[in-house]
Amino acid sequence: MQRRDWLKWTSLGAGVLGLPCLAALRPNDRASCADTAPGAPTPPPAVGAQKLPPLRITDVKTILTAPAGIRLVVVKVLTNEPGLYGLGCATFTQRPRVVETAIDKYLRPFLLGKDPLQIEDIWQSSFVSSYWRNGPVLGNALSGVDIALWDILGKRAGVPVYQLFGGRCRRAVDTYRHTSGSTPQEVEAAVRKAMAQGYRHIRVQLSIKGLSTYGASRPPAETPKTASNNRPEVWEPRRYTRAIPKLFEHLRKQLGDEVELLHDMHERIPPILAMQMVRDLEQYHPFFVEDPFSPEDVGYFSKLRPLTSTPLAMGELFNNPNEWLPLVSGRLIDFIRIHISQVGGLTPARKIATLCDFFGVRTAWHGPGDVSPVGHAANVHLDLAVPNFGIQEAREFTQAEKEVFPGCPEVKDGYLNVSDKPGLGIDLDEKLAAKFPIKDDPSFDMRWGNLRRQDGSSTRP
Ligand code: GCO
Ligand code: MG
C-alpha cells in the first residue's frame, strides 16, 4: 500500500468510528484530517497548521497489583510519543495470570507498531485475532488495551474521555453503596450510616446463620477454620428467600419510603424461587433487584416480567452480545449491569449503552472491588456521557489504592466524579504497585467452587 493510501485509510477509520475526527487530533492537526477524509466537511484551515508525527504502539505492559488485597490487572499501552501512554482495566480477579498471558504472549505482538488512534479497528481485529473469541479471559485482555487507547486518544486530543463520548450529560454520577449485617437491625444501622454520608441508594444484604450468604460476611464464630480445598460452604435457598422480604419489611417500616433500596440475588437460587422472591419484594419498592437468574437461566426473564413490576438488573457475567440482546430488545430488564472489562472495554460498552437507550434500559455498570480504579474511572466517564445512565455501583478507595492510582475517582455526598484532565485522568505508580504483589493463593478460588447444598451437591455461587 502506498503511504498516501494508508493515510486515507486511517482517517476513514476515524470517520467510521463515529469519532469526532477533529477531537482525535490536536488543533494544529485539523487541516490534515480534513485533507484526507473524503466527503467530510472542510473546516477553516487552522492557524499555523502542522503535522504531528504518526503515532505507533511501542509497548504493551500488564501490571498485576493488589493494593487492597484484591488482585487487579491493569494494562499500560505505550506510544512513540515520549510520555504518551494509556491505562486500561483487565481485571478478572479469579484468573489474573491467564489474562496476563493472553495480553503478554498474544495481544502485545499483534499490536506493536499499530496506530493507537484506530480504536475501533484495533478492537475488531484483536477480537477475531484468536479466531475463538468472547469469554472473560479474552474480553478482559482486550478491555485492558481498549480502555488504554481511549485514554491515549483523550490525552492526545487534550480532553477528558467523557468529552470524546459527546460530553457531560450530568454534573456527577449518582451511586449506590453496599451495606450488610447479620440481622435486619444491623442492616438498618448500616443503612443509616450510609445515608448520613450522603448516599441515596443503598444495597442491602443479610447474612443468614449457618449459610454462606452472598454479600454479607459471616460472624467470626461461624467462619469455618479449616483451610482446605474441600471445605464446603453451605447454601440453602429457601431460608434466604424467606429472610430477604422480612429484611425489606423491617427497613421500610424503620426508614420510610424515601431511601432507595437495592438487593443482589447473585444468580444462585432456582428460577421459580427467584420469581417468588422478586414478587414478594415488589410491595417494598426496591430500586432494583439484581441477578435473579444465572446467565444460563435468562429464558426465565420473559416469564417473570408479566408477574411483577419490580425493576430488574442483570449482566455482570455476560460476555457475548447474544446474552444481552434478547433481554434488552425484549424489554425484559430495566438496568444493564455489565462488567465493562468482561465485554472488551469501552468500545463495546458505548454501543451497549446506545442499544439500551433505544429500549428504555438504563445503565448500572458493575463496580465492585474487583474492578480496578482505572476501570472505575472508565465507568464514570461513560456514566457522565450516556443519556440513559441509571446508577453506578460505588467503591470508596482505600488509602493504598489512592496512592497506587493517583487520580482515583472520588465519592462525595454519594456522587462519583472524575477530574477534567485529558484522558481518563488517572495514573498508576508502578513502583508503588510492585509493593503490593498479587498472591497466587488457591484458597481464593475455593470460595467460588465450593458452595454446596446441605446434601453436598455443588451449586452456583
Ligand atoms: C456485585 C457483584 C460482585 C461479584 C464479584 C465477583 O454486584 O458487586 O456481584 O460482588 O460477586 O465481582 O468477583
Ligand atoms: Mg452482583
mmCIF file of N, CA and C and ligand atoms in Angstrom, residues 176 203 214 264-267 290-291 316 337 366 393, ligand 2:
data_model
loop_
_atom_site.group_PDB
_atom_site.id
_atom_site.type_symbol
_atom_site.label_atom_id
_atom_site.label_comp_id
_atom_site.label_asym_id
_atom_site.label_seq_id
_atom_site.Cartn_x
_atom_site.Cartn_y
_atom_site.Cartn_z
ATOM 1 N N TYR A 176 -24.631 3.801 44.268
ATOM 2 C CA TYR A 176 -25.165 3.064 45.419
ATOM 3 C C TYR A 176 -24.033 2.421 46.187
ATOM 4 N N ARG A 203 -27.470 -0.691 48.779
ATOM 5 C CA ARG A 203 -27.691 -2.124 48.583
ATOM 6 C C ARG A 203 -27.711 -2.805 49.945
ATOM 7 N N TYR A 214 -24.319 -14.614 49.989
ATOM 8 C CA TYR A 214 -23.553 -13.632 49.211
ATOM 9 C C TYR A 214 -23.753 -12.219 49.783
ATOM 10 N N ASP A 264 -28.878 -7.721 45.744
ATOM 11 C CA ASP A 264 -28.224 -8.599 44.757
ATOM 12 C C ASP A 264 -28.515 -10.055 45.097
ATOM 13 N N MET A 265 -29.257 -10.740 44.229
ATOM 14 C CA MET A 265 -29.577 -12.157 44.477
ATOM 15 C C MET A 265 -28.441 -13.078 44.040
ATOM 16 N N HIS A 266 -27.555 -12.541 43.228
ATOM 17 C CA HIS A 266 -26.322 -13.241 42.838
ATOM 18 C C HIS A 266 -26.545 -14.593 42.175
ATOM 19 N N GLU A 267 -27.619 -14.724 41.465
ATOM 20 C CA GLU A 267 -27.802 -15.820 40.490
ATOM 21 C C GLU A 267 -27.736 -17.217 41.087
ATOM 22 N N GLU A 290 -31.130 -7.361 41.666
ATOM 23 C CA GLU A 290 -30.071 -7.729 40.727
ATOM 24 C C GLU A 290 -29.933 -9.247 40.582
ATOM 25 N N ASP A 291 -29.679 -9.659 39.364
ATOM 26 C CA ASP A 291 -29.344 -11.032 39.021
ATOM 27 C C ASP A 291 -30.251 -12.089 39.678
ATOM 28 N N GLU A 316 -23.669 -8.936 35.070
ATOM 29 C CA GLU A 316 -22.231 -8.856 35.353
ATOM 30 C C GLU A 316 -21.435 -10.024 34.770
ATOM 31 N N ARG A 337 -26.169 -4.401 33.744
ATOM 32 C CA ARG A 337 -25.133 -4.347 34.786
ATOM 33 C C ARG A 337 -23.844 -5.027 34.336
ATOM 34 N N HIS A 366 -21.201 -2.661 36.450
ATOM 35 C CA HIS A 366 -20.660 -3.381 37.612
ATOM 36 C C HIS A 366 -19.469 -2.600 38.179
ATOM 37 N N GLU A 393 -22.587 1.462 40.744
ATOM 38 C CA GLU A 393 -22.131 0.784 41.966
ATOM 39 C C GLU A 393 -20.823 1.456 42.392
HETATM 40 MG MG MG B 2 -23.762 -8.558 41.550
#
